[in-house]
XYZ file of C-alpha atoms in Angstrom:
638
model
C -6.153 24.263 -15.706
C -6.049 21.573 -18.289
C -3.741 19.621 -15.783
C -6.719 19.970 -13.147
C -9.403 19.003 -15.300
C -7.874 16.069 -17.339
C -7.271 14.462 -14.263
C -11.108 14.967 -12.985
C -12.186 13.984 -16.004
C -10.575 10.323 -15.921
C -11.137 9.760 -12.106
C -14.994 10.427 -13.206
C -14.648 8.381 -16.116
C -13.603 5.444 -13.927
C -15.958 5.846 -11.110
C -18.315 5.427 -14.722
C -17.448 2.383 -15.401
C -17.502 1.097 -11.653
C -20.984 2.298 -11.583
C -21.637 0.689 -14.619
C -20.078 -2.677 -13.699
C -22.225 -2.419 -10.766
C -25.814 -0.833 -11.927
C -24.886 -4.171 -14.496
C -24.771 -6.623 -11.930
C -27.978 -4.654 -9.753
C -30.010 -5.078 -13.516
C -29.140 -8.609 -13.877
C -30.288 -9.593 -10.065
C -33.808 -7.389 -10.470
C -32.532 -4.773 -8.319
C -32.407 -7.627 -5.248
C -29.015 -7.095 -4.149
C -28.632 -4.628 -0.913
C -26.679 -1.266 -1.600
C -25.924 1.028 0.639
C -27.651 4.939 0.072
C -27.613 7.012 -2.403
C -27.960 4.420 -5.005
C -25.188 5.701 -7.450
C -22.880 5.411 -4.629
C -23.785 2.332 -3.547
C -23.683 0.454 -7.569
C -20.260 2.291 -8.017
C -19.209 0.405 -4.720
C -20.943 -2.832 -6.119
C -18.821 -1.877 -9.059
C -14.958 -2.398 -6.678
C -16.028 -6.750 -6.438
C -15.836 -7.001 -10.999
C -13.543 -4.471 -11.012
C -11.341 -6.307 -8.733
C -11.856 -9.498 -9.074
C -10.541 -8.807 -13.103
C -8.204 -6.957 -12.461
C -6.274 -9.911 -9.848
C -7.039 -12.236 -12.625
C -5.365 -10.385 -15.203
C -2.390 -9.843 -12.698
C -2.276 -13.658 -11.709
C -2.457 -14.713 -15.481
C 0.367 -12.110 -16.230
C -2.122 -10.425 -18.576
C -1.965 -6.828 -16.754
C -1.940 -4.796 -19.483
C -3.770 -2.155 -21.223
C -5.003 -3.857 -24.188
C -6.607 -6.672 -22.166
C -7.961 -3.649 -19.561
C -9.494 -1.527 -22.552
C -11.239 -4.499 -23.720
C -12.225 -5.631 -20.455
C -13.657 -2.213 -20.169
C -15.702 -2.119 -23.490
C -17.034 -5.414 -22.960
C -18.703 -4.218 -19.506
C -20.269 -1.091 -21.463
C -21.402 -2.913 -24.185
C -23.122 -5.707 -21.765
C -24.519 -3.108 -19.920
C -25.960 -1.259 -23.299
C -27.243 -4.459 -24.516
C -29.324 -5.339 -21.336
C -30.383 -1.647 -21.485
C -31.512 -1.781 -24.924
C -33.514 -5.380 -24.566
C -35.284 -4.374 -21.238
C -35.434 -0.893 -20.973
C -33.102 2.061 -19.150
C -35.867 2.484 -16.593
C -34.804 1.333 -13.035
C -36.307 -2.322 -12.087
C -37.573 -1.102 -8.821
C -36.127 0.908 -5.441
C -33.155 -1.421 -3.891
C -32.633 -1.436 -0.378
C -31.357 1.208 1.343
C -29.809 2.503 4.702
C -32.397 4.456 5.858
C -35.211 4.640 3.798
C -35.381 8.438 2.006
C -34.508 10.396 4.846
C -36.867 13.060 6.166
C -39.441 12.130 3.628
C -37.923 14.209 0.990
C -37.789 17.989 2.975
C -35.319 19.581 1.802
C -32.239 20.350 3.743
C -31.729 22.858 6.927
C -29.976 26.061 6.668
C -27.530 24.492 9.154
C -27.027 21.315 7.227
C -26.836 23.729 3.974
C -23.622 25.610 5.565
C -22.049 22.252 6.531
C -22.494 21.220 3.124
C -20.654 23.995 1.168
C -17.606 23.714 4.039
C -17.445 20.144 2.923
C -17.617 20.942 -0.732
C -15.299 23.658 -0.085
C -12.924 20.865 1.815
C -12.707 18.425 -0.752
C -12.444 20.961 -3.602
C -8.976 21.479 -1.529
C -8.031 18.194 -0.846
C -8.097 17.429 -4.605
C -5.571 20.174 -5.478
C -3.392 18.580 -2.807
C -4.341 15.009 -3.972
C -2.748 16.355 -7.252
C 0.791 17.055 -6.016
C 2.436 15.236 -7.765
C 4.938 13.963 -4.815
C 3.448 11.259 -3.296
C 3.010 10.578 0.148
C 5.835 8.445 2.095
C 3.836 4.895 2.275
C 2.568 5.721 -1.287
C 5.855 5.365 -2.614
C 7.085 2.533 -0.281
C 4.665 0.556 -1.780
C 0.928 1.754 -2.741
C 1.961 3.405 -5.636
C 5.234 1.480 -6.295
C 3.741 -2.160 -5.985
C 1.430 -1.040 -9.396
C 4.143 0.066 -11.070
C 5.976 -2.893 -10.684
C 3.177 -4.920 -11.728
C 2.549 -2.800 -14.816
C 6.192 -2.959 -15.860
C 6.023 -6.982 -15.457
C 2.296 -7.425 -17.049
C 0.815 -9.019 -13.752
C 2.181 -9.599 -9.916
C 5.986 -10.284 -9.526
C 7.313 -11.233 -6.034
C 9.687 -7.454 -5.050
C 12.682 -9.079 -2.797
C 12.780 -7.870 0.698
C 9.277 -5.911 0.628
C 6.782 -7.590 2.475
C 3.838 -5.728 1.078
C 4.529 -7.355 -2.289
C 2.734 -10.441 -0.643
C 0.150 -8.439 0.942
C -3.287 -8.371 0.217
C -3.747 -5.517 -2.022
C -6.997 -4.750 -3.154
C -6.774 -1.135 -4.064
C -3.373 -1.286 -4.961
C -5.027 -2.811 -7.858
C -7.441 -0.407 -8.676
C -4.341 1.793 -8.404
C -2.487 -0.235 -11.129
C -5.540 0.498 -13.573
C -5.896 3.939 -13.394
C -2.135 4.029 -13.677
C -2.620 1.856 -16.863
C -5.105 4.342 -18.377
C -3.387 7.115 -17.083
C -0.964 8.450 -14.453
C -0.155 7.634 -10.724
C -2.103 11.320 -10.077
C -5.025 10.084 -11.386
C -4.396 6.515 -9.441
C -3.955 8.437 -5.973
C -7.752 10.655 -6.514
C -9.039 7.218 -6.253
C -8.722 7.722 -2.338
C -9.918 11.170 -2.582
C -12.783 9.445 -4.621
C -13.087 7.074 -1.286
C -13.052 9.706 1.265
C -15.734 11.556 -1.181
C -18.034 8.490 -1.088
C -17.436 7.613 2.563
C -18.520 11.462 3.429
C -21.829 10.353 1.178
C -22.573 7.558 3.330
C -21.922 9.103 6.622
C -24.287 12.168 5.609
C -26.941 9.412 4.874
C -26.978 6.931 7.039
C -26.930 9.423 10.325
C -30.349 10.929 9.223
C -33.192 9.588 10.641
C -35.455 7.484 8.456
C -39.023 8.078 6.199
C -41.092 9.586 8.722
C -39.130 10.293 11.505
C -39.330 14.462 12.731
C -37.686 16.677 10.770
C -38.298 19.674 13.401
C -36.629 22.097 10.795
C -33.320 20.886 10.882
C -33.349 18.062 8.297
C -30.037 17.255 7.017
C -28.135 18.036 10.060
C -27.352 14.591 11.921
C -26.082 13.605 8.500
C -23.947 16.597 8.150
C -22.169 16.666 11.658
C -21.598 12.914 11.175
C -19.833 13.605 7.821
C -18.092 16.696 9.363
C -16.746 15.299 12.586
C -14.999 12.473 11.115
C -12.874 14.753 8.776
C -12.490 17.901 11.500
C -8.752 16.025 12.420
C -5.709 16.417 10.466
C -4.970 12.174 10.814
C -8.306 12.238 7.954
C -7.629 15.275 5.705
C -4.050 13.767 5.286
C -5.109 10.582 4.244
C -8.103 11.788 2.133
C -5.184 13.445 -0.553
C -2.963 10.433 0.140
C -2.631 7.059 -1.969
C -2.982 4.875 1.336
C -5.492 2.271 1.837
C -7.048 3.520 5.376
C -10.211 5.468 4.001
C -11.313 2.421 1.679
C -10.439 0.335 4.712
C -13.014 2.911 6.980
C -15.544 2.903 3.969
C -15.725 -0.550 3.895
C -16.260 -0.949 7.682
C -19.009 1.436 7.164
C -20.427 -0.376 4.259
C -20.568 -3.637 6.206
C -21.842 -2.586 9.491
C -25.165 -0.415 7.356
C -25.979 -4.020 5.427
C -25.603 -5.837 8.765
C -27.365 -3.342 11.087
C -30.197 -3.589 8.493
C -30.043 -7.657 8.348
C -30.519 -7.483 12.382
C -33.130 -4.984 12.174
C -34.986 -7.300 9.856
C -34.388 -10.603 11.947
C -31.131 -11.225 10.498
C -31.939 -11.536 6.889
C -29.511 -14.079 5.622
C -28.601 -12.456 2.303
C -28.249 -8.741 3.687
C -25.414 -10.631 6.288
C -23.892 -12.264 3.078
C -23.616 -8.882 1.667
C -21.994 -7.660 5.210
C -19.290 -10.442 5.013
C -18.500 -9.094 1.349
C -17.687 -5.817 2.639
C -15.589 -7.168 5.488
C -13.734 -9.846 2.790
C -13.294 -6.376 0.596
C -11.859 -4.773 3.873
C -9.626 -7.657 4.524
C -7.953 -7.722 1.387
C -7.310 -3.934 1.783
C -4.370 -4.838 4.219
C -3.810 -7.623 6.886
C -5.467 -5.589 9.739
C -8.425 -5.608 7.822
C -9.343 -8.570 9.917
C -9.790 -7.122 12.652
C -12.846 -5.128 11.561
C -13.963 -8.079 10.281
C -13.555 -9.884 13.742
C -15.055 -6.912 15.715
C -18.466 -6.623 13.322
C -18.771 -10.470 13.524
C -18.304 -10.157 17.440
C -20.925 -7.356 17.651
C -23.595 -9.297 15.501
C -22.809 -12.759 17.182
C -23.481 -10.484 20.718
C -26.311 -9.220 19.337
C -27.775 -12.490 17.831
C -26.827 -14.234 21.131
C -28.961 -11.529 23.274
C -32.303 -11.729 21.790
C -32.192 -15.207 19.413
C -29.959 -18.038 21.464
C -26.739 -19.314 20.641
C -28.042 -21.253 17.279
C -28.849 -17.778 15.965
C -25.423 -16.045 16.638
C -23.672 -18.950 15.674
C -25.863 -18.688 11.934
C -25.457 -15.061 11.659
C -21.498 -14.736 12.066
C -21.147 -18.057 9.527
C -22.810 -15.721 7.588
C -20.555 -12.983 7.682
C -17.033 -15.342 7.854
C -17.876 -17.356 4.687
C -17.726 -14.805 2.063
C -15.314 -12.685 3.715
C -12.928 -15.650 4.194
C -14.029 -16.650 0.492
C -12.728 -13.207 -1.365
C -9.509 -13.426 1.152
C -8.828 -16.899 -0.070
C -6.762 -15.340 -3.134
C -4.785 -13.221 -0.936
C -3.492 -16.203 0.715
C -3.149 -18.553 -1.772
C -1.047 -15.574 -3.739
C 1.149 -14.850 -0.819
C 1.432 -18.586 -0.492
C 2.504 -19.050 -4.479
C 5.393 -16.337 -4.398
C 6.911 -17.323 -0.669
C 5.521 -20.361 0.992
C 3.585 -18.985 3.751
C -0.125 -17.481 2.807
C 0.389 -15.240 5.691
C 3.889 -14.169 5.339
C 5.957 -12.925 7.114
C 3.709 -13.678 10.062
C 3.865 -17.480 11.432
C 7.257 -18.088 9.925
C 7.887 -20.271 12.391
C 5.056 -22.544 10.742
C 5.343 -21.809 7.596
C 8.705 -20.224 6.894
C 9.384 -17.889 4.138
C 12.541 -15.866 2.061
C 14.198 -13.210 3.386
C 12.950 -13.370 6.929
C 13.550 -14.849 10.498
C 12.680 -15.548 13.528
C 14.986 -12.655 14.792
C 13.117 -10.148 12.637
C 9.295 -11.606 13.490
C 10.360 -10.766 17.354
C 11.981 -7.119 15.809
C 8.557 -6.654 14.122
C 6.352 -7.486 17.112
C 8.948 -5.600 19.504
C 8.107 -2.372 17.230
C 4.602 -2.875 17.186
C 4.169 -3.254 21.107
C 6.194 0.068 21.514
C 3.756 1.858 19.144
C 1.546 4.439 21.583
C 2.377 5.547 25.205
C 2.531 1.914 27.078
C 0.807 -1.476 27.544
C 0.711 -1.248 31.121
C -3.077 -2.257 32.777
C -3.103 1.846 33.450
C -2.080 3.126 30.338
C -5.248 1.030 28.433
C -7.658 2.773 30.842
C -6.097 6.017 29.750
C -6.156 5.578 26.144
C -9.048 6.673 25.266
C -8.410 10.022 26.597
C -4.497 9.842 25.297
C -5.606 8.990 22.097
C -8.379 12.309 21.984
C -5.890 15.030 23.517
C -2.234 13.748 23.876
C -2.129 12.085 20.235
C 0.459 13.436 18.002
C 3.656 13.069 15.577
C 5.831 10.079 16.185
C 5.125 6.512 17.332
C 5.711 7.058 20.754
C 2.153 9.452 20.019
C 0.250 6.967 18.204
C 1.962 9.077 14.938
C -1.189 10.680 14.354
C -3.861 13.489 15.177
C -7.517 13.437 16.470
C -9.664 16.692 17.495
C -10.757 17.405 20.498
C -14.671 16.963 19.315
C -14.133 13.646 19.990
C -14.611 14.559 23.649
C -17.922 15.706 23.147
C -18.897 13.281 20.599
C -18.431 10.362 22.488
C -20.274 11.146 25.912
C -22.968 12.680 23.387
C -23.256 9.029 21.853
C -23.226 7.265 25.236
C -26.242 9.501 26.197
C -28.297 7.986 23.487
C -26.995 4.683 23.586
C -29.693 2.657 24.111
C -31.227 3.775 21.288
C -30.224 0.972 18.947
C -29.377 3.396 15.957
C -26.711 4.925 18.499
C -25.939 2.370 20.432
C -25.170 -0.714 17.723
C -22.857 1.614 16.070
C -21.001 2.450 18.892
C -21.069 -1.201 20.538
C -19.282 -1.935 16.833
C -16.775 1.010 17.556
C -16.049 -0.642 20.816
C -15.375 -3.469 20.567
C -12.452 -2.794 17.183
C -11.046 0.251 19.191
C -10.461 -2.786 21.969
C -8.887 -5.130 18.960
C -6.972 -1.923 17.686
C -5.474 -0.969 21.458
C -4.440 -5.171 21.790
C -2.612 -5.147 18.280
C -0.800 -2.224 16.678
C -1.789 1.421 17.841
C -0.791 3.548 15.105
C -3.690 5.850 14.767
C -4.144 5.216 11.219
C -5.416 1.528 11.559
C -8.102 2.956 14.284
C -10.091 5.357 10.988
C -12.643 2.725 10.284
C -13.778 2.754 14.228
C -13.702 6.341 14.243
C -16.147 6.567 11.369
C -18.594 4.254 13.549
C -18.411 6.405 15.831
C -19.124 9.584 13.692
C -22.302 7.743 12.604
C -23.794 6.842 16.304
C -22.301 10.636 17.477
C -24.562 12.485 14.254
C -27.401 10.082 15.093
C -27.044 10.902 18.759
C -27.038 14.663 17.674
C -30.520 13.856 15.768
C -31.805 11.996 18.782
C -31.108 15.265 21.012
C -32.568 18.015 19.105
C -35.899 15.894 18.062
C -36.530 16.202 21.728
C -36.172 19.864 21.743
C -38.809 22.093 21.461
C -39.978 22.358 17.952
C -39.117 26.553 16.409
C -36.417 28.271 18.334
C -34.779 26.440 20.856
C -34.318 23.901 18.103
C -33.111 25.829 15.583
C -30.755 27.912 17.873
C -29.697 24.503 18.871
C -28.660 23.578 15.319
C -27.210 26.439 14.590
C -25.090 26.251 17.367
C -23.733 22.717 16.382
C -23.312 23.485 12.870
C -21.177 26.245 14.062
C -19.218 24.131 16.855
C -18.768 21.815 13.594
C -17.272 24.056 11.724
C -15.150 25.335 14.803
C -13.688 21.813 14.998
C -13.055 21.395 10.891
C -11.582 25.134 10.063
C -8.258 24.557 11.991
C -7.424 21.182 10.620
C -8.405 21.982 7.427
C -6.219 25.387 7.380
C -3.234 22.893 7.886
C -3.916 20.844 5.876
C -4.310 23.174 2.433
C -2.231 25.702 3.625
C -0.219 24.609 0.251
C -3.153 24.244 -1.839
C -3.136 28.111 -2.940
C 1.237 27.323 -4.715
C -0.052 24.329 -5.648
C -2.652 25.587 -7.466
C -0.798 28.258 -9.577
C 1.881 25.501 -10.158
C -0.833 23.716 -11.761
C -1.861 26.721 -14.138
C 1.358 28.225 -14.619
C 3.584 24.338 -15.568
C 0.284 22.326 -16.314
C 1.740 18.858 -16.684
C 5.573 19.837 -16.367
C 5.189 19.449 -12.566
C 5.464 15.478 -13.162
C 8.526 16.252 -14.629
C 9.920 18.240 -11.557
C 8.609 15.668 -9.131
C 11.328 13.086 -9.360
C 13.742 13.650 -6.706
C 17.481 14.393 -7.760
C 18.758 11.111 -6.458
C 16.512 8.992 -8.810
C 17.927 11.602 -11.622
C 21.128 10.810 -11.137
C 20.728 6.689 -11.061
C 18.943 6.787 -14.388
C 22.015 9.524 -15.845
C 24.520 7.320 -14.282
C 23.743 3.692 -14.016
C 23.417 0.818 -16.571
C 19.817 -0.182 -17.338
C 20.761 -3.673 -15.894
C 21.941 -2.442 -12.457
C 20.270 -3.399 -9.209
C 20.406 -0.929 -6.192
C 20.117 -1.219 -2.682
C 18.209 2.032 -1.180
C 19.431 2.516 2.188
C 18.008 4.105 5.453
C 15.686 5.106 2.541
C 12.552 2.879 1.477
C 10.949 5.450 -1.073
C 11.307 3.406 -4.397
C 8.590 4.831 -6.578
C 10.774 7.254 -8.860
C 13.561 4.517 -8.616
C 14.331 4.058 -12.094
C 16.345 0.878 -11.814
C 15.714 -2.481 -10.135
C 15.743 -1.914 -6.257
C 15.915 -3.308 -2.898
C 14.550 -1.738 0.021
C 13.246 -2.026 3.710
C 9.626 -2.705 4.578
C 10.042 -1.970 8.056
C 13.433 -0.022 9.497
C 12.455 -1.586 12.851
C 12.833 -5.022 11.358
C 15.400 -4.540 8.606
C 15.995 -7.380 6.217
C 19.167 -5.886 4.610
C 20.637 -5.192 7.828
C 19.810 -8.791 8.346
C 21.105 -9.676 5.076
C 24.295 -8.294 6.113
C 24.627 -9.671 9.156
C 27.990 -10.670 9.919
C 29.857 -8.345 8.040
C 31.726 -7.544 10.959
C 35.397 -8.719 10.215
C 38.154 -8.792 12.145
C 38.622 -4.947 10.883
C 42.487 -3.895 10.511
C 43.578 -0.286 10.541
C 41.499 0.651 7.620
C 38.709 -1.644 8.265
C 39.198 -3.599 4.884
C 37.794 -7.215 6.025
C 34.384 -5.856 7.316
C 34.483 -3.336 3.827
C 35.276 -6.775 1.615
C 32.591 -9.059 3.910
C 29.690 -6.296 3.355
C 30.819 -6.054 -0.718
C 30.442 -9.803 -1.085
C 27.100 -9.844 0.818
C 25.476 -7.477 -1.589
C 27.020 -9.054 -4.399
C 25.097 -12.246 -3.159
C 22.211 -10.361 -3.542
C 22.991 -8.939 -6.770
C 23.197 -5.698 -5.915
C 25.503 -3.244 -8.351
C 24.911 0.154 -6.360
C 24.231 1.665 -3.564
C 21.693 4.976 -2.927
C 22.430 5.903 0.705
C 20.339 8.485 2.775
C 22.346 9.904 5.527
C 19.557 10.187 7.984
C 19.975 7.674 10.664
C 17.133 5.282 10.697
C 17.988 3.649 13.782
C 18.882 0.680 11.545
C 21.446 -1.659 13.320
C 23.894 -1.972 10.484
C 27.072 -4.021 11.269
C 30.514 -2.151 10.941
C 31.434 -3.562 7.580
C 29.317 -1.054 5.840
C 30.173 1.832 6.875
C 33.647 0.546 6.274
C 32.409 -0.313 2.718
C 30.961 3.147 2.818
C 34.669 4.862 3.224
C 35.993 2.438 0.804
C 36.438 4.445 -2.374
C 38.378 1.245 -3.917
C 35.291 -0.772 -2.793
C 32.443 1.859 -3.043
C 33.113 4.439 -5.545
C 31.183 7.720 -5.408
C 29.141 8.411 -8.497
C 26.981 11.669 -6.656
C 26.424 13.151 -3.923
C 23.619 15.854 -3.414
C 24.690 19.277 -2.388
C 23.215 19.096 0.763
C 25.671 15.747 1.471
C 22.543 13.821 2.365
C 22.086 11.440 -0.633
C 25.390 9.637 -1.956
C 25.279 6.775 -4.847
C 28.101 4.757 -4.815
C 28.907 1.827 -7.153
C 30.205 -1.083 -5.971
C 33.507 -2.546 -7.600
């Protein structure tokens, strides 16, 4: 149990000092700055632009380190003590939020009540699995294993041949500190923490506003908001994962509630300077962070352009691009610093860049294309309902799951979509599902539209039963929803923690020894039987968190840079296929590779013939280990 709770205990401890960097920063500006409801949530996300913001200039300045993050740290508490003590603890005044208090204060529905332990109950789970202390595949290709790297260097380091290195990577960084204060388990509840906050604001912002009908089933737009977006397994994975994609979706969120309020107030100019933040936040998440941005700044420009000319749209998106191309400036100008190109790999052709081509650029787009079930004029008019129903494992199935309440959902919002609290946040929806089905259609990238859509679906659901008949027929009506809700979330969520029972009594039974058994036998046996100095080449594997030695890996095994890297090592192979075994050696060598980890599941990497040569080549190659199952072998090259 101690395990459990330690861990709890410093995830709340540093959602403390976020909401303490950002109650700081709502003190010192009277309480003017727009946050997003409930107000703790919204000052602990005005608390991610210090936090981050210090933490990329300690990692530029190669100053990454604990000291300088522990002092960092006290100076923020004591500057936020000091202000208390000279003008009081008392609040300055009510911010803004998104809606006003909902339902003038009555307290929640029975219905909303029952959604609201499920969800407890749900997350409760989801933080047992978040705790497992084997991280997710992307988390150790590089979420998790970019940190580390930094941490071991003191600040960012270029990785060769991983992309992401040069990525923009602004949670990676929170990531890094709670890896500095304390473990990578405590780093990956930070999403959990995300997902926990994003099902805040989705509760909130689908209720109707002060004064609007409560008809006895307050709480419940809010509630099958929250619970529709996580009733799919895509969701419930990521929400105990150390990705980026539920920041990315609460940051979406976070920007279209300060811009839907800026419109509804004429287009308040610093509520739409707030909005472009949140989109510069989202685009320095990951590079198709963007997009959201573009869609949002489409949707307001449309909307702008509709009722105010083109002067006004034209104002309102400058609004939104300045600040959001303002906090993706350092992105750029650090991808630029470590290879050349600020938006490497991408326009190499312009810009250039190490360890990439023009080959792999058309491998890489070639992948992306053949991501979902075709491109055809047909298969876009399909999507929608491919994406609902025929969505599954594997790219060729958008490599990810939906529900099917999304069939219901979305004909529920289109009923109430001229009623501009449905309809803007499902014309928003719209138009970055179109920008997501043009670009790459892995079902991950498509969360933050989803949860759009979750908000105008719950607010839709509002909209419906306040025109029901008020006792009843409305309360029968709510019940039944609540229960469809649930319906839709059970399943899922029985996949999802179906480990969550071992897991716990691993927990209480090894406490803290499960770190211990985490590290996979392969990463054992390079730190038993390679020199601290040796480099490694991880191949047809790209899972480098646990490696304990310097390695080199694949960012994409569509568009693989060692294969390219050992292009050519062909040969003119004799009997025993020596040349093509000597041509590969000396290409790793001019890499300054030592050793070789190689995973015997095909990848559908198109190596040339001198390695597997090299592979057979015990003069060459010499086998170190070999797992018992024959999958892993670490050779050492000689």
């Amino acid at each position: 149990m101690a395990f459990v709770l330690s861990r709890v205990a410093a995830l709340a401890a540093f959602a403390l000092v976020l909401w303490i960097l950002g109650a700081l920063l709502d003190r010192l500006t009277g309480g003017r700055l727009p946050l997003p409801a409930p107000r703790p949530a919204g000052r602990i996300l005005l608390g991610l632009l210090p936090a981050t913001a210090l933490l990329f200039a300690l990692a530029a300045a190669g100053a990454l380190v604990r000291p300088a993050l522990l002092l960092a740290v006290a100076l923020a508490v004591a500057a936020f003590l000091g202000h208390g003590w000279r003008h009081g603890f008392v609040e300055a005044g009510p911010v803004s939020t998104m809606p006003a208090t909902p339902q003038d204060g009555r307290p929640p529905s029975g219905a909303a009540r029952l959604l609201a332990v499920a969800l407890i109950a749900l997350f409760a789970g989801l933080l047992l699995e978040a705790l497992n202390p084997y991280p997710a595949w992307d988390a150790q290709v590089y979420h998790l294993t970019l940190p580390r790297l930094w941490i071991e260097a003191g600040g960012f380091v270029r990785v060769p041949f991983n992309v992401y290195s040069n990525w923009p990577a602004n949670f990676q960084l929170l990531y890094a500190a709670a890896m500095l204060l304390d473990d990578y388990l405590v780093a990956t509840l930070l999403h959990w923490g995300a997902a926990v906050l994003l099902a805040t604001l989705l509760w909130r912002a689908a209720e109707p506003g002060a004064g609007a009908p409560a008809g006895g089933v307050s709480g419940l737009a809010g509630g099958l908001a929250a619970t529709l977006f996580f009733a799919n397994d895509l969701m419930l994975f990521e929400a105990r994962a150390a990705y980026v994609d539920v920041a990315a979706a609460l940051a979406l969120l976070v920007a279209f509630l300060l811009a839907e309020e800026a419109l509804g107030r004429g287009g308040e100019p610093l509520r739409l300077l707030a909005a472009g933040v949140a989109l510069g936040y989202l685009a320095g998440l990951k590079p198709n962070g963007v997009l959201g941005g573009v869609a949002l700044g489409a949707f307001v420009g449309l909307v702008e352009l509709r009722r105010a000319g083109p002067a006004r749209a034209v104002r309102a998106t400058a609004l939104l691009a300045l600040p959001a191309l303002a906090l993706l400036l350092p992105w750029l100008w650090h991808a630029a610093a470590q290879t050349g190109n600020p938006f490497y790999p991408f326009l190499y052709e312009r810009f250039g860049g190490p360890e990439w081509s023009g080959e792999l650029t058309r491998r890489l787009s070639a992948w992306q294309r053949a991501i979902g079930m075709g491109r055809e004029p047909l298969d876009y008019l399909l999507l929608p309902w491919r994406v609902v129903v025929e969505a599954g494992e594997g790219y060729g199935r958008f490599d990810g799951r939906l529900g099917l309440q999304w069939l219901a959902a979305g004909p529920l919002a289109l009923r109430f979509a001229r009623r501009r609290r449905v309809g803007w946040p499902l014309g928003a929806a719209v138009l970055a599902f179109a920008l997501w089905a043009a670009t790459s259609q892995q079902l991950r990238f498509l969360l933050p539209a989803l949860a759009l859509v979750a908000l105008a679906a719950g607010r839709a659901a509002g909209e419906w039963l306040a025109g029901l008949p008020a006792g009843r027929v409305r309360n029968g009506a709510a019940a039944a929803l609540a229960i469809l809700a649930l319906a839709a979330l059970v399943p899922p969520a029985a996949r999802e923690l179906a480990s969550t029972p071992t897991l716990a009594r691993r927990y209480l039974a090894d406490g803290a020894g499960v770190l211990a058994l985490a590290v996979p036998p392969p990463y054992r046996a390079l730190a038993e039987l390679t020199p601290p100095g040796a480099r490694v080449a991880l191949l047809n594997t790209s899972q480098a968190f646990f490696c304990p030695r310097e390695c080199l890996a694949d960012s994409f095994f569509e568009a693989s840079q060692l294969a390219a890297a050992l292009a050519g090592a062909d040969g003119p192979d004799g009997p025993d296929g020596a040349d093509g075994a000597v041509a590969a050696r000396e290409r790793f060598r001019a890499i300054g590779v030592t050793h070789l980890l190689v995973d015997a599941r095909p990848r559908g990497i198109d190596w040339p013939p001198g390695l597997g040569a090299l592979l057979v080549d015990g003069q060459r190659a010499a086998t170190l280990w070999r797992s018992p199952d024959g999958r892993f072998t670490l050779l050492e090259l000689r």
